[in-house]
PDB file of C-alpha atoms in Angstrom:
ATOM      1  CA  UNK A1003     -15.560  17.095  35.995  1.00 69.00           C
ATOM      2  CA  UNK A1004     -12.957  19.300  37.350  1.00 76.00           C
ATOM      3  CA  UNK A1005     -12.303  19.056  41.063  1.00 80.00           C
ATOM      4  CA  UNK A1006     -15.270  16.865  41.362  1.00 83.00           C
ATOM      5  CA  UNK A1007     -17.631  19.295  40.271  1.00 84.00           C
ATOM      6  CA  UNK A1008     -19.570  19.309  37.271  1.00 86.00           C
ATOM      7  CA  UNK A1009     -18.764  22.175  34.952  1.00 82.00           C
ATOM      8  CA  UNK A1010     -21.067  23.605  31.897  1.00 85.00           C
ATOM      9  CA  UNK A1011     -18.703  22.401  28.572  1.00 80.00           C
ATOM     10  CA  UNK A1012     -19.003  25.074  25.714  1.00 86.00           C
ATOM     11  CA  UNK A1013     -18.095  22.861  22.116  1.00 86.00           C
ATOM     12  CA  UNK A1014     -16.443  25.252  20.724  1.00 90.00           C
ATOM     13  CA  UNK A1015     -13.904  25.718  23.329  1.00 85.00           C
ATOM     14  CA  UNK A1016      -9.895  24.594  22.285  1.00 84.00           C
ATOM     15  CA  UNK A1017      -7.152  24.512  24.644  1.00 83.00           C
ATOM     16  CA  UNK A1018      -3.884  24.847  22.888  1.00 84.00           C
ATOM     17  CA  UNK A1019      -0.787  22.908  24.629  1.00 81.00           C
ATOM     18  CA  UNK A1020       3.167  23.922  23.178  1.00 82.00           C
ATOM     19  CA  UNK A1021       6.254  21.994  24.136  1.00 80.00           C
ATOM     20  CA  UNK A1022       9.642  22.408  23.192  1.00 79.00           C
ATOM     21  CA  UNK A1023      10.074  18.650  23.886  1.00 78.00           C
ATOM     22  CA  UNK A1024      11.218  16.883  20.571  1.00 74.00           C
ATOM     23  CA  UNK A1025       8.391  13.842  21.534  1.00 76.00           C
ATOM     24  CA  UNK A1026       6.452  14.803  24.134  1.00 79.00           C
ATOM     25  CA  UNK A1027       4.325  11.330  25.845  1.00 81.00           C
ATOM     26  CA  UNK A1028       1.301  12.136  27.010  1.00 81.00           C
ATOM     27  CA  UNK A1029      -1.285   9.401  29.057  1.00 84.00           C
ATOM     28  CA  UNK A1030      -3.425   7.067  26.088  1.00 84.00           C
ATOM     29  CA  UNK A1031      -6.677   8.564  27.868  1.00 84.00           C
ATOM     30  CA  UNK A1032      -5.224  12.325  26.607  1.00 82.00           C
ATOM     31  CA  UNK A1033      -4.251  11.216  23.669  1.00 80.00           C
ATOM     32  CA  UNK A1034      -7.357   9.795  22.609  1.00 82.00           C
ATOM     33  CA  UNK A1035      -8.625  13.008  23.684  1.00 80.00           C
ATOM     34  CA  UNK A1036      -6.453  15.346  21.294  1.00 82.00           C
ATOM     35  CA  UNK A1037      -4.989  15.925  17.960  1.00 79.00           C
ATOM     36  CA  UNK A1038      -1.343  15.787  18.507  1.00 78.00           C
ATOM     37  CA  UNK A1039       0.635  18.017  15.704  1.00 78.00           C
ATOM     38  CA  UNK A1040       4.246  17.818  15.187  1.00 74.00           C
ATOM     39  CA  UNK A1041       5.487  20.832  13.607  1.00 76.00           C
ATOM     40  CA  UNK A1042       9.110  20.136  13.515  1.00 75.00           C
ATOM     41  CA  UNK A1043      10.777  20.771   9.865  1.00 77.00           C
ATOM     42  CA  UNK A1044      13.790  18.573   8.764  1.00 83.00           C
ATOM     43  CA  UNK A1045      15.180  18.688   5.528  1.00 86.00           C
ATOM     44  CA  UNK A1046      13.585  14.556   5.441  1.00 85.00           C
ATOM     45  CA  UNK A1047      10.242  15.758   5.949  1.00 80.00           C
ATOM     46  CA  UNK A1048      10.718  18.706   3.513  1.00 84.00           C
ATOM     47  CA  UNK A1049      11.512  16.280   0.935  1.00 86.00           C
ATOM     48  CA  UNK A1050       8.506  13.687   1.760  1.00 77.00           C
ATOM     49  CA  UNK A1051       6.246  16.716   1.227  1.00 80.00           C
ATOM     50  CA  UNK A1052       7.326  17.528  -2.077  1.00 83.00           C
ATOM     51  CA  UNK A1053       7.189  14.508  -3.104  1.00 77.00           C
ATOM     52  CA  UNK A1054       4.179  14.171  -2.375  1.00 69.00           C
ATOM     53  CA  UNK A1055       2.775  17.131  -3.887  1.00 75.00           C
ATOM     54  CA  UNK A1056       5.070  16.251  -6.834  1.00 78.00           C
ATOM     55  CA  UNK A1057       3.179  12.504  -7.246  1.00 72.00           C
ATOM     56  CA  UNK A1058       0.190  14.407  -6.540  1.00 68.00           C
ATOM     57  CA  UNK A1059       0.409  16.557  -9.568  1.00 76.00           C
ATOM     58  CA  UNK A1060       1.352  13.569 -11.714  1.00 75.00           C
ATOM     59  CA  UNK A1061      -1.084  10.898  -9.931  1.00 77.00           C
ATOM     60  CA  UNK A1062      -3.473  10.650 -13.033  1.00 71.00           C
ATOM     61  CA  UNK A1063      -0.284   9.703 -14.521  1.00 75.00           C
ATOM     62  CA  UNK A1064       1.022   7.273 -12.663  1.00 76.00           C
ATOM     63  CA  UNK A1065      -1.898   5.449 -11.624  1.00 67.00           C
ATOM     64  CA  UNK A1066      -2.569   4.532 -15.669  1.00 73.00           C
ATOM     65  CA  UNK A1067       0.546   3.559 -15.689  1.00 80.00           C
ATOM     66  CA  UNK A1068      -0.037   0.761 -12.767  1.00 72.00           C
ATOM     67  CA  UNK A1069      -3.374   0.070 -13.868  1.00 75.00           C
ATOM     68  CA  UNK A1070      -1.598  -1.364 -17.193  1.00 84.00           C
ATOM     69  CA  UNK A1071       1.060  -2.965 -15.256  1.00 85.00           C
ATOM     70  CA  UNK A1072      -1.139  -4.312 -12.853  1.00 82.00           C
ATOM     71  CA  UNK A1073      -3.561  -5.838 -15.785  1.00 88.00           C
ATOM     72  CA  UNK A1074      -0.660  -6.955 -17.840  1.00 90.00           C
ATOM     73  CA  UNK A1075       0.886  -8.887 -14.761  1.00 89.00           C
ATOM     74  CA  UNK A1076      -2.476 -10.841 -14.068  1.00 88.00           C
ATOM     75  CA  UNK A1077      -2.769 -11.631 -17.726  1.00 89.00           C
ATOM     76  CA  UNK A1078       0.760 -12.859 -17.341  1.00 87.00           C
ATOM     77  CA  UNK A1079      -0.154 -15.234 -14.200  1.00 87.00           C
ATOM     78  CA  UNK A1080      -3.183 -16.533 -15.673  1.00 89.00           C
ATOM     79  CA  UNK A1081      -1.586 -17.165 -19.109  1.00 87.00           C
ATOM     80  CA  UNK A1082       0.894 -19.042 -17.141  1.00 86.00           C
ATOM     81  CA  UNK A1083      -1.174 -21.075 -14.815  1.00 87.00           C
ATOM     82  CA  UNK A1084      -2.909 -22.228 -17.622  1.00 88.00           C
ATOM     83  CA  UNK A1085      -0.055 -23.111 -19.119  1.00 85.00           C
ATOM     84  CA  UNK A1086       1.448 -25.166 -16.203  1.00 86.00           C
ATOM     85  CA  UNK A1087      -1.858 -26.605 -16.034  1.00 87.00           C
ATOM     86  CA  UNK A1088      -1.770 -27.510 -19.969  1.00 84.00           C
ATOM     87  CA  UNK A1089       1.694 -29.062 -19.695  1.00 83.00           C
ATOM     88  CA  UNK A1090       0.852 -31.214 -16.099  1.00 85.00           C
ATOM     89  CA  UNK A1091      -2.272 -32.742 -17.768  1.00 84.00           C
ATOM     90  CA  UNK A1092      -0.127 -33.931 -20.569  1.00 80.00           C
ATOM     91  CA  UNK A1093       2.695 -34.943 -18.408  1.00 82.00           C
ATOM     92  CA  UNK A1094       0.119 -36.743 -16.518  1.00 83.00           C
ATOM     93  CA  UNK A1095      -2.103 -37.987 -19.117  1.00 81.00           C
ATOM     94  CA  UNK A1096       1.146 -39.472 -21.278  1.00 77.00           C
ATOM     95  CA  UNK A1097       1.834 -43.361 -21.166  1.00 77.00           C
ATOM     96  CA  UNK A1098       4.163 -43.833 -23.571  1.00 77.00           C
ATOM     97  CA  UNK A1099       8.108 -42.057 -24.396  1.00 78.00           C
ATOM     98  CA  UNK A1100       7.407 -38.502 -23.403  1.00 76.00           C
ATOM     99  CA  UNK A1101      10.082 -37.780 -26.312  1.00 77.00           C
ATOM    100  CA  UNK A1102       7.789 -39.070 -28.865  1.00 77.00           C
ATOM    101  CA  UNK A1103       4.711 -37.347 -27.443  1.00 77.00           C
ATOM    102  CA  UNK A1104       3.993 -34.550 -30.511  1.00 80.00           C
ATOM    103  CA  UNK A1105       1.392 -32.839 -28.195  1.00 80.00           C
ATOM    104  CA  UNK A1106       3.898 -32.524 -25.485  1.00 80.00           C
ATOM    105  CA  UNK A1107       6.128 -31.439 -27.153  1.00 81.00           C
ATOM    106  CA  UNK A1108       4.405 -28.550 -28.244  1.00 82.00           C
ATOM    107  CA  UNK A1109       3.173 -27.551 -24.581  1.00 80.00           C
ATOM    108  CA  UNK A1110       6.558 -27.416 -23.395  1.00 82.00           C
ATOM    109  CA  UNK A1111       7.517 -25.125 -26.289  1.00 84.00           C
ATOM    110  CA  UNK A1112       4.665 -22.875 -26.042  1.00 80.00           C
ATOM    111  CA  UNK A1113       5.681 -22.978 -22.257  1.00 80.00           C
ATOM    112  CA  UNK A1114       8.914 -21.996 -22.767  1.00 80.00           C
ATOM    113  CA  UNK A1115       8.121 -19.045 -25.427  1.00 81.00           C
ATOM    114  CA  UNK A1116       5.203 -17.627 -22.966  1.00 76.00           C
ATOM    115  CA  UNK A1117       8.173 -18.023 -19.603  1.00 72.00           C
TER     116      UNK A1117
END
């Protein structure tokens, strides 16, 4: 509709819109409407792009790298919780000195190697 009056819409038409304004604000039904593109160039955003191309180059890389991490820290955690759950069911299960306890003693060693 423009003026109230329907008007034949062609697809492939683009209406370009340039403003010096450093942020321009714009109504959300127009913005949901366009693409917004910022071309302003600091020396910031020159960085963050080169970086990014940088990591890009060197993503196989880096994402082996924190695939290993990433298993070795949930081996950690699980090693550990079964630990903690090792030395609580001893802790709980003992009647006697906890001193004496051979088993214990053990768990808390292994515990403290593995920590």
């Amino acid at each position: 509709n423009v003026s109230d009056k329907n008007m034949d819409y062609d697809p492939k038409f683009r209406i370009y819109f340039i403003s010096r304004l450093p942020n321009p604000s714009f109504s959300p039904e127009l913005q949901a409407k366009v693409t917004l593109v910022d071309f302003t160039v600091t020396q910031k955003g020159l960085e963050e792009q080169l970086l990014g191309r940088v990591i890009g180059k060197e993503q196989q890389a880096l994402e082996e790298q924190l695939s290993e991490v990433l298993s070795e820290v949930n081996s950690n955690t699980k090693a550990l919780l079964a630990l903690d759950a090792s030395l609580l069911e001893r802790l709980t299960s003992n009647s006697g000195n906890l001193l004496e306890d051979d088993e214990l003693i053990v768990v808390l060693a292994n515990t403290k190697s593995k920590a």
